[in-house]
């Protein structure tokens, strides 16, 4: 029988997970998210969010036992953020040491081609991460600052790096190779990497459990739709293709990022508008996607405007759906046989309208939507009819648990 979330998966293909809480850290340039998670059960013992690091009006929220503990003070840098984290755990619990914390697990966005799996962090790993900064200039520096500070704060705990890109290192060369000059590929590691790997791994495993079939036998397209969004073709537990590429800009339409574009666009705008590369980079990271189409990067707000009759918001929704259908169809063909489609992350878990719009256009694949289940899913929910050839699910993602599992699995194998 498949297990409920919180239990050990019966279909895991990567070996046993040891027990014990892991402090999972997701450090950005100006924020630090953390969660103390029991690796085996997924139980969350505490969560926290420290925001506006480096600004005068920082804030920290520590949630334990359903109670929020909020501190507002200047948090000048990551070292100060970790001091606040320690104070919060000391004051409001649980005590990290007596809880038996076994490791610190860091989310790292880009692991390049160097990291195909989770690694124990040492000086060599840190040096490689620093060399990878040009591949993810907006994300990796914050991740690295978090790691450096955590190493000083918790010198006695093993610390591991879990990469968003690692799950996709199983893509075959035909899927990851860009048709660009060899020198670019060889010298600068230009290739298709993919992101959201921890989420795609977690959700595809849950889908196999929900189908009560071994992970090795299940082909799934996972649609991770949050502020950032990506689709992934998972064949028997391994990523074989995904919509994001070298950077987290490619593929689906996102909150402020455009997804796929004609590669001729930068040169064209340089010619006709004198646009510089930094301007272009900024516009594609911060001013595109839903924000460009509908004036708001938040999908919920866009939907409110669409319901109120706003034409730009209606077009934004149609563009998002069209791009999703296009990628879903392509990834289904890449898999050759499709067993399930899974929706996850903020939009995927919470927008019945978006799910219905995509699945109604995916009838060709053999999906039949169950409108009632889609309208009000309750946690992990099958939203296709029993007769549907391809099953469709809502699966709430849990990247922190996946990171905790990765950390303890690595320690168990050492
Ligand atoms: P991130 O990539 O930052 O982790 P999330 O997974 O939290 O993002 O997803 C954020 C997105 O989910 C936002 O666009 C938000 O509007 C959308 N969202 C959250 N709740 C709902 C909802 N009830 N209906 C539609 N969209 C929602």
Short mmCIF file of C-alpha atoms and ligand atoms in Angstrom, two decimals:
data_model
loop_
_atom_site.label_atom_id
_atom_site.label_comp_id
_atom_site.label_asym_id
_atom_site.label_seq_id
_atom_site.Cartn_x
_atom_site.Cartn_y
_atom_site.Cartn_z
CA UNK A 1 0.00 0.00 0.00
CA UNK A 2 1.23 3.52 -0.62
CA UNK A 3 2.04 5.51 2.48
CA UNK A 4 0.46 8.80 3.42
CA UNK A 5 2.73 11.85 3.31
CA UNK A 6 4.79 11.67 6.44
CA UNK A 7 5.63 8.00 6.00
CA UNK A 8 8.51 6.39 4.20
CA UNK A 9 7.84 5.92 0.52
CA UNK A 10 7.54 2.32 -0.61
CA UNK A 11 8.89 3.18 -4.01
CA UNK A 12 12.10 4.99 -3.19
CA UNK A 13 14.92 3.89 -5.44
CA UNK A 14 17.76 5.64 -3.71
CA UNK A 15 18.18 3.69 -0.51
CA UNK A 16 17.15 4.12 3.08
CA UNK A 17 16.65 7.38 4.89
CA UNK A 18 18.07 7.66 8.41
CA UNK A 19 16.05 9.32 11.10
CA UNK A 20 16.66 12.59 12.91
CA UNK A 21 15.77 16.24 12.51
CA UNK A 22 17.59 18.26 9.87
CA UNK A 23 17.82 22.03 9.94
CA UNK A 24 16.93 22.94 6.35
CA UNK A 25 18.22 26.33 5.22
CA UNK A 26 17.11 28.25 2.15
CA UNK A 27 19.22 31.40 2.13
CA UNK A 28 18.61 34.11 -0.44
CA UNK A 29 20.43 37.42 -0.81
CA UNK A 30 18.04 39.22 1.55
CA UNK A 31 16.08 36.44 3.20
CA UNK A 32 16.62 33.25 5.14
CA UNK A 33 13.97 30.54 5.36
CA UNK A 34 14.49 27.60 7.68
CA UNK A 35 12.70 24.54 8.88
CA UNK A 36 13.58 21.84 11.37
CA UNK A 37 12.26 18.67 9.72
CA UNK A 38 12.33 15.05 10.87
CA UNK A 39 13.77 13.30 7.83
CA UNK A 40 11.96 10.00 8.14
CA UNK A 41 8.46 11.25 8.88
CA UNK A 42 8.50 14.73 7.35
CA UNK A 43 7.26 16.16 10.66
CA UNK A 44 8.05 19.87 10.87
CA UNK A 45 9.27 20.86 14.36
CA UNK A 46 9.69 24.58 13.63
CA UNK A 47 9.74 26.96 10.69
CA UNK A 48 11.12 30.45 10.30
CA UNK A 49 11.50 33.32 7.90
CA UNK A 50 14.01 36.11 8.33
CA UNK A 51 13.44 38.93 5.86
CA UNK A 52 14.97 42.18 4.72
CA UNK A 53 18.53 41.19 5.63
CA UNK A 54 20.80 44.18 5.00
CA UNK A 55 18.00 46.73 5.41
CA UNK A 56 17.09 48.83 8.44
CA UNK A 57 13.68 47.21 8.94
CA UNK A 58 14.44 43.49 9.14
CA UNK A 59 12.02 41.01 10.61
CA UNK A 60 12.10 37.43 11.80
CA UNK A 61 9.23 35.03 12.36
CA UNK A 62 9.72 31.73 14.16
CA UNK A 63 6.76 29.38 14.21
CA UNK A 64 6.59 26.46 16.60
CA UNK A 65 3.52 24.55 17.79
CA UNK A 66 1.31 26.78 15.65
CA UNK A 67 2.55 29.90 17.48
CA UNK A 68 4.34 32.76 15.71
CA UNK A 69 7.17 34.60 17.46
CA UNK A 70 8.04 37.78 15.61
CA UNK A 71 11.09 40.01 16.09
CA UNK A 72 11.56 43.31 14.26
CA UNK A 73 15.08 44.69 14.23
CA UNK A 74 17.89 45.58 11.88
CA UNK A 75 19.55 42.41 10.55
CA UNK A 76 22.65 43.71 8.78
CA UNK A 77 23.96 40.48 7.23
CA UNK A 78 23.68 36.70 7.13
CA UNK A 79 25.80 36.33 10.29
CA UNK A 80 23.25 38.46 12.16
CA UNK A 81 20.44 36.43 10.62
CA UNK A 82 21.92 33.21 12.01
CA UNK A 83 22.27 34.87 15.44
CA UNK A 84 18.57 35.66 15.32
CA UNK A 85 17.82 32.08 14.23
CA UNK A 86 19.80 30.74 17.20
CA UNK A 87 18.08 33.13 19.62
CA UNK A 88 14.66 32.13 18.34
CA UNK A 89 15.37 28.42 18.77
CA UNK A 90 16.90 29.06 22.23
CA UNK A 91 13.94 31.17 23.40
CA UNK A 92 11.00 29.40 21.83
CA UNK A 93 12.37 25.93 21.11
CA UNK A 94 12.87 23.30 20.20
CA UNK A 95 16.41 23.18 21.49
CA UNK A 96 18.43 22.19 18.42
CA UNK A 97 20.83 20.03 20.38
CA UNK A 98 18.42 18.16 22.61
CA UNK A 99 16.08 17.65 19.63
CA UNK A 100 18.94 15.54 18.25
CA UNK A 101 19.56 17.62 15.10
CA UNK A 102 21.74 15.49 12.84
CA UNK A 103 22.61 17.83 9.98
CA UNK A 104 22.14 21.14 8.26
CA UNK A 105 20.75 20.87 4.71
CA UNK A 106 21.25 23.82 2.40
CA UNK A 107 19.20 24.45 -0.70
CA UNK A 108 21.53 25.55 -3.49
CA UNK A 109 20.01 26.71 -6.75
CA UNK A 110 22.74 25.95 -9.30
CA UNK A 111 25.11 23.02 -9.06
CA UNK A 112 26.22 23.23 -12.69
CA UNK A 113 27.40 19.97 -14.27
CA UNK A 114 29.71 19.46 -11.26
CA UNK A 115 27.02 18.28 -8.84
CA UNK A 116 24.74 15.45 -9.92
CA UNK A 117 23.71 14.64 -6.36
CA UNK A 118 23.70 15.91 -2.80
CA UNK A 119 27.17 16.52 -1.32
CA UNK A 120 28.76 16.98 2.07
CA UNK A 121 30.06 20.55 2.17
CA UNK A 122 33.81 21.05 2.52
CA UNK A 123 36.29 23.67 1.30
CA UNK A 124 36.46 22.15 -2.20
CA UNK A 125 32.67 22.16 -2.54
CA UNK A 126 32.54 25.81 -1.42
CA UNK A 127 35.26 26.76 -3.91
CA UNK A 128 33.32 25.05 -6.72
CA UNK A 129 30.12 26.82 -5.67
CA UNK A 130 31.91 30.16 -5.87
CA UNK A 131 33.09 29.30 -9.39
CA UNK A 132 29.48 28.56 -10.34
CA UNK A 133 28.20 32.03 -9.35
CA UNK A 134 28.20 33.34 -12.96
CA UNK A 135 25.64 30.62 -13.82
CA UNK A 136 23.20 31.84 -11.16
CA UNK A 137 24.24 35.37 -10.16
CA UNK A 138 20.91 36.15 -8.49
CA UNK A 139 20.66 32.99 -6.42
CA UNK A 140 23.97 31.29 -5.64
CA UNK A 141 25.63 34.20 -3.76
CA UNK A 142 22.85 34.19 -1.13
CA UNK A 143 23.05 30.39 -0.88
CA UNK A 144 26.83 30.61 -0.38
CA UNK A 145 26.53 33.33 2.27
CA UNK A 146 24.09 31.07 4.13
CA UNK A 147 26.47 28.12 3.96
CA UNK A 148 29.51 30.11 5.09
CA UNK A 149 27.65 31.49 8.08
CA UNK A 150 26.04 28.17 8.98
CA UNK A 151 29.48 26.50 8.98
CA UNK A 152 30.60 29.01 11.61
CA UNK A 153 27.36 28.83 13.58
CA UNK A 154 27.11 25.01 13.68
CA UNK A 155 30.72 23.79 13.41
CA UNK A 156 29.87 20.38 14.89
CA UNK A 157 27.04 19.45 12.53
CA UNK A 158 27.58 17.89 9.09
CA UNK A 159 26.31 20.26 6.42
CA UNK A 160 25.11 19.19 3.00
CA UNK A 161 24.22 21.02 -0.20
CA UNK A 162 21.10 19.91 -2.08
CA UNK A 163 20.92 21.32 -5.59
CA UNK A 164 17.88 22.37 -7.60
CA UNK A 165 19.75 21.24 -10.70
CA UNK A 166 21.02 17.83 -9.52
CA UNK A 167 17.83 15.86 -10.24
CA UNK A 168 18.08 16.85 -13.91
CA UNK A 169 21.64 15.63 -14.37
CA UNK A 170 20.06 12.36 -15.53
CA UNK A 171 18.88 14.07 -18.75
CA UNK A 172 20.41 12.43 -21.83
CA UNK A 173 22.77 14.48 -24.04
CA UNK A 174 20.07 14.84 -26.69
CA UNK A 175 17.94 16.70 -24.14
CA UNK A 176 20.59 18.83 -22.49
CA UNK A 177 22.72 19.89 -25.44
CA UNK A 178 22.12 23.30 -26.99
CA UNK A 179 22.88 23.64 -30.69
CA UNK A 180 25.45 26.40 -30.14
CA UNK A 181 29.18 26.61 -30.92
CA UNK A 182 31.30 23.90 -29.34
CA UNK A 183 33.60 26.45 -27.70
CA UNK A 184 30.68 27.88 -25.70
CA UNK A 185 29.68 24.44 -24.52
CA UNK A 186 33.21 23.36 -23.66
CA UNK A 187 34.59 26.54 -22.16
CA UNK A 188 31.55 27.94 -20.39
CA UNK A 189 29.49 24.80 -19.71
CA UNK A 190 26.60 26.18 -21.74
CA UNK A 191 23.85 23.58 -21.62
CA UNK A 192 20.35 22.86 -20.43
CA UNK A 193 20.38 22.32 -16.62
CA UNK A 194 16.85 22.64 -15.21
CA UNK A 195 15.71 23.66 -11.71
CA UNK A 196 13.13 22.87 -8.98
CA UNK A 197 14.71 19.39 -8.87
CA UNK A 198 13.87 18.72 -5.21
CA UNK A 199 10.21 19.47 -5.89
CA UNK A 200 10.06 17.39 -9.08
CA UNK A 201 11.75 14.48 -7.28
CA UNK A 202 9.41 14.66 -4.30
CA UNK A 203 6.21 15.03 -6.31
CA UNK A 204 7.03 12.30 -8.82
CA UNK A 205 7.74 9.90 -5.95
CA UNK A 206 4.43 10.80 -4.30
CA UNK A 207 2.62 10.19 -7.61
CA UNK A 208 4.02 6.65 -7.80
CA UNK A 209 2.86 6.04 -4.23
CA UNK A 210 -0.59 7.43 -5.01
CA UNK A 211 -0.81 5.11 -8.02
CA UNK A 212 0.46 2.29 -5.81
CA UNK A 213 3.08 1.41 -8.41
CA UNK A 214 6.87 1.16 -8.19
CA UNK A 215 8.52 4.47 -9.02
CA UNK A 216 10.62 2.71 -11.68
CA UNK A 217 7.45 1.96 -13.66
CA UNK A 218 5.80 5.37 -13.59
CA UNK A 219 6.15 8.21 -16.11
CA UNK A 220 4.96 11.59 -14.89
CA UNK A 221 4.96 15.17 -16.06
CA UNK A 222 5.25 17.38 -12.97
CA UNK A 223 4.07 20.97 -13.32
CA UNK A 224 5.67 23.04 -10.56
CA UNK A 225 3.81 26.33 -10.80
CA UNK A 226 4.81 28.97 -8.27
CA UNK A 227 6.42 32.39 -8.74
CA UNK A 228 9.02 30.40 -10.58
CA UNK A 229 7.59 27.60 -12.70
CA UNK A 230 8.88 24.56 -14.50
CA UNK A 231 7.62 21.36 -16.06
CA UNK A 232 9.55 18.12 -15.82
CA UNK A 233 9.29 14.77 -17.58
CA UNK A 234 10.12 12.10 -14.99
CA UNK A 235 10.69 8.60 -16.35
CA UNK A 236 10.83 5.95 -13.66
CA UNK A 237 12.00 8.42 -11.03
CA UNK A 238 14.58 10.14 -13.25
CA UNK A 239 14.33 13.49 -14.98
CA UNK A 240 14.65 13.11 -18.74
CA UNK A 241 13.71 16.65 -19.77
CA UNK A 242 12.53 19.88 -18.20
CA UNK A 243 11.36 23.30 -19.30
CA UNK A 244 13.95 25.51 -17.58
CA UNK A 245 17.38 25.59 -19.18
CA UNK A 246 20.74 27.20 -18.45
CA UNK A 247 19.09 29.68 -16.09
CA UNK A 248 15.73 29.81 -14.29
CA UNK A 249 14.41 32.14 -17.03
CA UNK A 250 13.42 29.59 -19.65
CA UNK A 251 10.29 27.57 -20.29
CA UNK A 252 6.96 28.49 -18.73
CA UNK A 253 5.61 31.99 -18.14
CA UNK A 254 6.35 33.01 -14.53
CA UNK A 255 5.67 35.86 -12.09
CA UNK A 256 8.36 38.19 -13.43
CA UNK A 257 10.22 35.93 -15.91
CA UNK A 258 9.15 35.36 -19.49
CA UNK A 259 9.99 31.71 -20.11
CA UNK A 260 10.86 30.75 -23.69
CA UNK A 261 11.85 33.55 -26.07
CA UNK A 262 13.37 33.84 -29.50
CA UNK A 263 17.17 33.84 -29.00
CA UNK A 264 17.31 36.76 -31.46
CA UNK A 265 15.61 39.09 -29.00
CA UNK A 266 18.65 40.60 -27.16
CA UNK A 267 20.45 41.53 -30.39
CA UNK A 268 17.25 42.91 -31.89
CA UNK A 269 16.58 45.17 -28.89
CA UNK A 270 20.21 46.27 -28.84
CA UNK A 271 19.83 47.36 -32.48
CA UNK A 272 16.42 49.04 -32.34
CA UNK A 273 16.41 50.37 -28.76
CA UNK A 274 20.10 50.55 -27.83
CA UNK A 275 19.34 48.27 -24.92
CA UNK A 276 22.33 47.13 -22.87
CA UNK A 277 22.82 43.63 -21.47
CA UNK A 278 22.30 44.66 -17.81
CA UNK A 279 19.03 46.36 -18.80
CA UNK A 280 17.95 43.27 -20.70
CA UNK A 281 18.94 40.99 -17.81
CA UNK A 282 16.96 43.09 -15.34
CA UNK A 283 13.88 43.21 -17.56
CA UNK A 284 13.88 39.44 -18.09
CA UNK A 285 14.37 38.63 -14.40
CA UNK A 286 12.20 41.27 -12.79
CA UNK A 287 9.85 42.94 -15.27
CA UNK A 288 8.56 40.17 -17.52
CA UNK A 289 6.07 37.31 -17.13
CA UNK A 290 2.72 38.04 -15.47
CA UNK A 291 4.02 41.41 -14.31
CA UNK A 292 4.63 42.49 -17.90
CA UNK A 293 1.40 41.04 -19.23
CA UNK A 294 -1.03 42.01 -16.47
CA UNK A 295 0.77 44.52 -14.27
CA UNK A 296 1.06 42.14 -11.31
CA UNK A 297 3.40 39.23 -10.70
CA UNK A 298 0.98 37.55 -8.28
CA UNK A 299 -1.23 34.99 -10.01
CA UNK A 300 -4.08 35.44 -7.50
CA UNK A 301 -4.23 39.17 -8.25
CA UNK A 302 -4.15 38.49 -11.99
CA UNK A 303 -7.08 36.11 -11.59
CA UNK A 304 -9.03 38.70 -9.60
CA UNK A 305 -8.52 41.21 -12.41
CA UNK A 306 -9.47 38.62 -15.00
CA UNK A 307 -12.73 37.93 -13.20
CA UNK A 308 -13.39 41.66 -13.06
CA UNK A 309 -13.16 41.81 -16.87
CA UNK A 310 -9.60 43.07 -17.31
CA UNK A 311 -8.49 42.22 -20.88
CA UNK A 312 -4.76 42.23 -20.09
CA UNK A 313 -5.30 39.78 -17.23
CA UNK A 314 -7.41 37.56 -19.50
CA UNK A 315 -4.64 37.53 -22.11
CA UNK A 316 -2.04 36.78 -19.40
CA UNK A 317 -4.04 33.72 -18.30
CA UNK A 318 -4.38 32.53 -21.89
CA UNK A 319 -0.65 32.94 -22.52
CA UNK A 320 0.20 31.03 -19.33
CA UNK A 321 -2.16 28.19 -20.27
CA UNK A 322 -0.99 28.05 -23.89
CA UNK A 323 2.65 27.77 -22.85
CA UNK A 324 1.80 25.08 -20.30
CA UNK A 325 -0.12 23.03 -22.85
CA UNK A 326 2.74 23.34 -25.31
CA UNK A 327 5.32 22.11 -22.79
CA UNK A 328 3.05 19.38 -21.45
CA UNK A 329 2.50 18.01 -24.95
CA UNK A 330 6.20 18.12 -25.77
CA UNK A 331 7.23 16.40 -22.54
CA UNK A 332 4.56 13.72 -22.97
CA UNK A 333 6.07 12.87 -26.37
CA UNK A 334 9.57 12.85 -24.88
CA UNK A 335 8.36 10.26 -22.33
CA UNK A 336 6.65 8.18 -25.00
CA UNK A 337 4.17 6.84 -22.46
CA UNK A 338 2.49 9.05 -19.90
CA UNK A 339 0.94 7.73 -16.66
CA UNK A 340 0.28 10.90 -14.71
CA UNK A 341 0.30 14.68 -14.66
CA UNK A 342 0.88 16.35 -11.29
CA UNK A 343 0.24 19.96 -10.31
CA UNK A 344 2.23 21.49 -7.46
CA UNK A 345 3.44 24.77 -5.82
CA UNK A 346 1.39 27.91 -5.10
CA UNK A 347 -0.53 28.11 -8.37
CA UNK A 348 -0.59 24.39 -9.17
CA UNK A 349 -1.96 23.52 -5.73
CA UNK A 350 -4.43 26.39 -5.45
CA UNK A 351 -5.90 27.27 -8.83
CA UNK A 352 -8.65 24.89 -10.03
CA UNK A 353 -9.24 27.23 -12.98
CA UNK A 354 -5.70 26.93 -14.23
CA UNK A 355 -5.65 23.15 -13.78
CA UNK A 356 -8.97 22.77 -15.58
CA UNK A 357 -7.86 25.00 -18.46
CA UNK A 358 -4.71 22.94 -18.98
CA UNK A 359 -6.31 19.50 -18.57
CA UNK A 360 -9.31 20.31 -20.77
CA UNK A 361 -6.83 20.92 -23.57
CA UNK A 362 -4.88 17.76 -22.79
CA UNK A 363 -7.66 15.36 -23.81
CA UNK A 364 -5.47 14.14 -26.65
CA UNK A 365 -3.18 12.58 -24.04
CA UNK A 366 -6.08 10.64 -22.53
CA UNK A 367 -6.82 12.79 -19.50
CA UNK A 368 -10.40 13.13 -18.28
CA UNK A 369 -10.86 15.77 -15.57
CA UNK A 370 -13.04 15.12 -12.51
CA UNK A 371 -14.42 18.67 -12.08
CA UNK A 372 -15.63 18.16 -8.48
CA UNK A 373 -12.30 16.77 -7.28
CA UNK A 374 -10.47 19.54 -9.13
CA UNK A 375 -12.63 22.24 -7.56
CA UNK A 376 -11.89 21.27 -3.97
CA UNK A 377 -8.83 19.05 -3.60
CA UNK A 378 -7.85 18.10 -0.08
CA UNK A 379 -4.09 17.65 0.13
CA UNK A 380 -2.90 14.98 -2.27
CA UNK A 381 -5.90 14.45 -4.55
CA UNK A 382 -6.62 12.64 -7.78
CA UNK A 383 -8.42 15.12 -10.03
CA UNK A 384 -9.00 12.83 -13.01
CA UNK A 385 -11.91 10.39 -13.37
CA UNK A 386 -11.37 6.68 -12.62
CA UNK A 387 -11.64 6.00 -16.39
CA UNK A 388 -8.97 8.56 -17.30
CA UNK A 389 -6.11 6.83 -19.16
CA UNK A 390 -3.63 9.33 -17.74
CA UNK A 391 -4.15 10.19 -14.06
CA UNK A 392 -3.98 13.77 -12.88
CA UNK A 393 -3.12 14.81 -9.32
CA UNK A 394 -2.69 17.77 -7.07
CA UNK A 395 0.36 17.05 -4.88
CA UNK A 396 1.44 19.71 -2.37
CA UNK A 397 5.20 19.95 -2.69
CA UNK A 398 7.52 19.63 0.28
CA UNK A 399 11.01 20.68 -0.73
CA UNK A 400 12.19 20.96 2.89
CA UNK A 401 11.34 17.35 3.59
CA UNK A 402 13.06 16.27 0.39
CA UNK A 403 16.20 18.20 1.43
CA UNK A 404 16.09 16.62 4.91
CA UNK A 405 15.78 13.16 3.33
CA UNK A 406 18.65 13.86 0.97
CA UNK A 407 20.82 15.00 3.89
CA UNK A 408 20.20 11.95 6.06
CA UNK A 409 20.47 9.57 3.11
CA UNK A 410 23.91 10.99 2.35
CA UNK A 411 24.98 10.64 5.99
CA UNK A 412 23.66 7.07 6.15
CA UNK A 413 25.72 6.17 3.09
CA UNK A 414 28.93 7.71 4.45
P1 LIG B 1 7.56 30.55 -4.86
O1 LIG B 1 8.04 30.19 -6.22
O2 LIG B 1 7.91 31.94 -4.46
O3 LIG B 1 7.84 29.51 -3.78
P2 LIG B 1 4.78 29.77 -4.46
O4 LIG B 1 4.91 28.34 -4.76
O5 LIG B 1 4.50 30.18 -3.07
O6 LIG B 1 5.97 30.61 -5.04
O7 LIG B 1 3.60 30.32 -5.42
C1 LIG B 1 3.27 31.67 -5.43
C2 LIG B 1 2.19 31.87 -6.45
O8 LIG B 1 1.04 31.09 -6.08
C3 LIG B 1 1.72 33.32 -6.55
O9 LIG B 1 1.60 33.71 -7.90
C4 LIG B 1 0.37 33.27 -5.88
O10 LIG B 1 -0.51 34.25 -6.36
C5 LIG B 1 -0.11 31.88 -6.27
N1 LIG B 1 -1.20 31.46 -5.39
C6 LIG B 1 -1.16 31.24 -4.07
N2 LIG B 1 -2.40 30.95 -3.62
C7 LIG B 1 -3.23 30.97 -4.68
C8 LIG B 1 -4.63 30.76 -4.87
N3 LIG B 1 -5.43 30.45 -3.86
N4 LIG B 1 -5.12 30.87 -6.12
C9 LIG B 1 -4.33 31.16 -7.15
N5 LIG B 1 -3.01 31.39 -7.05
C10 LIG B 1 -2.45 31.30 -5.82
#
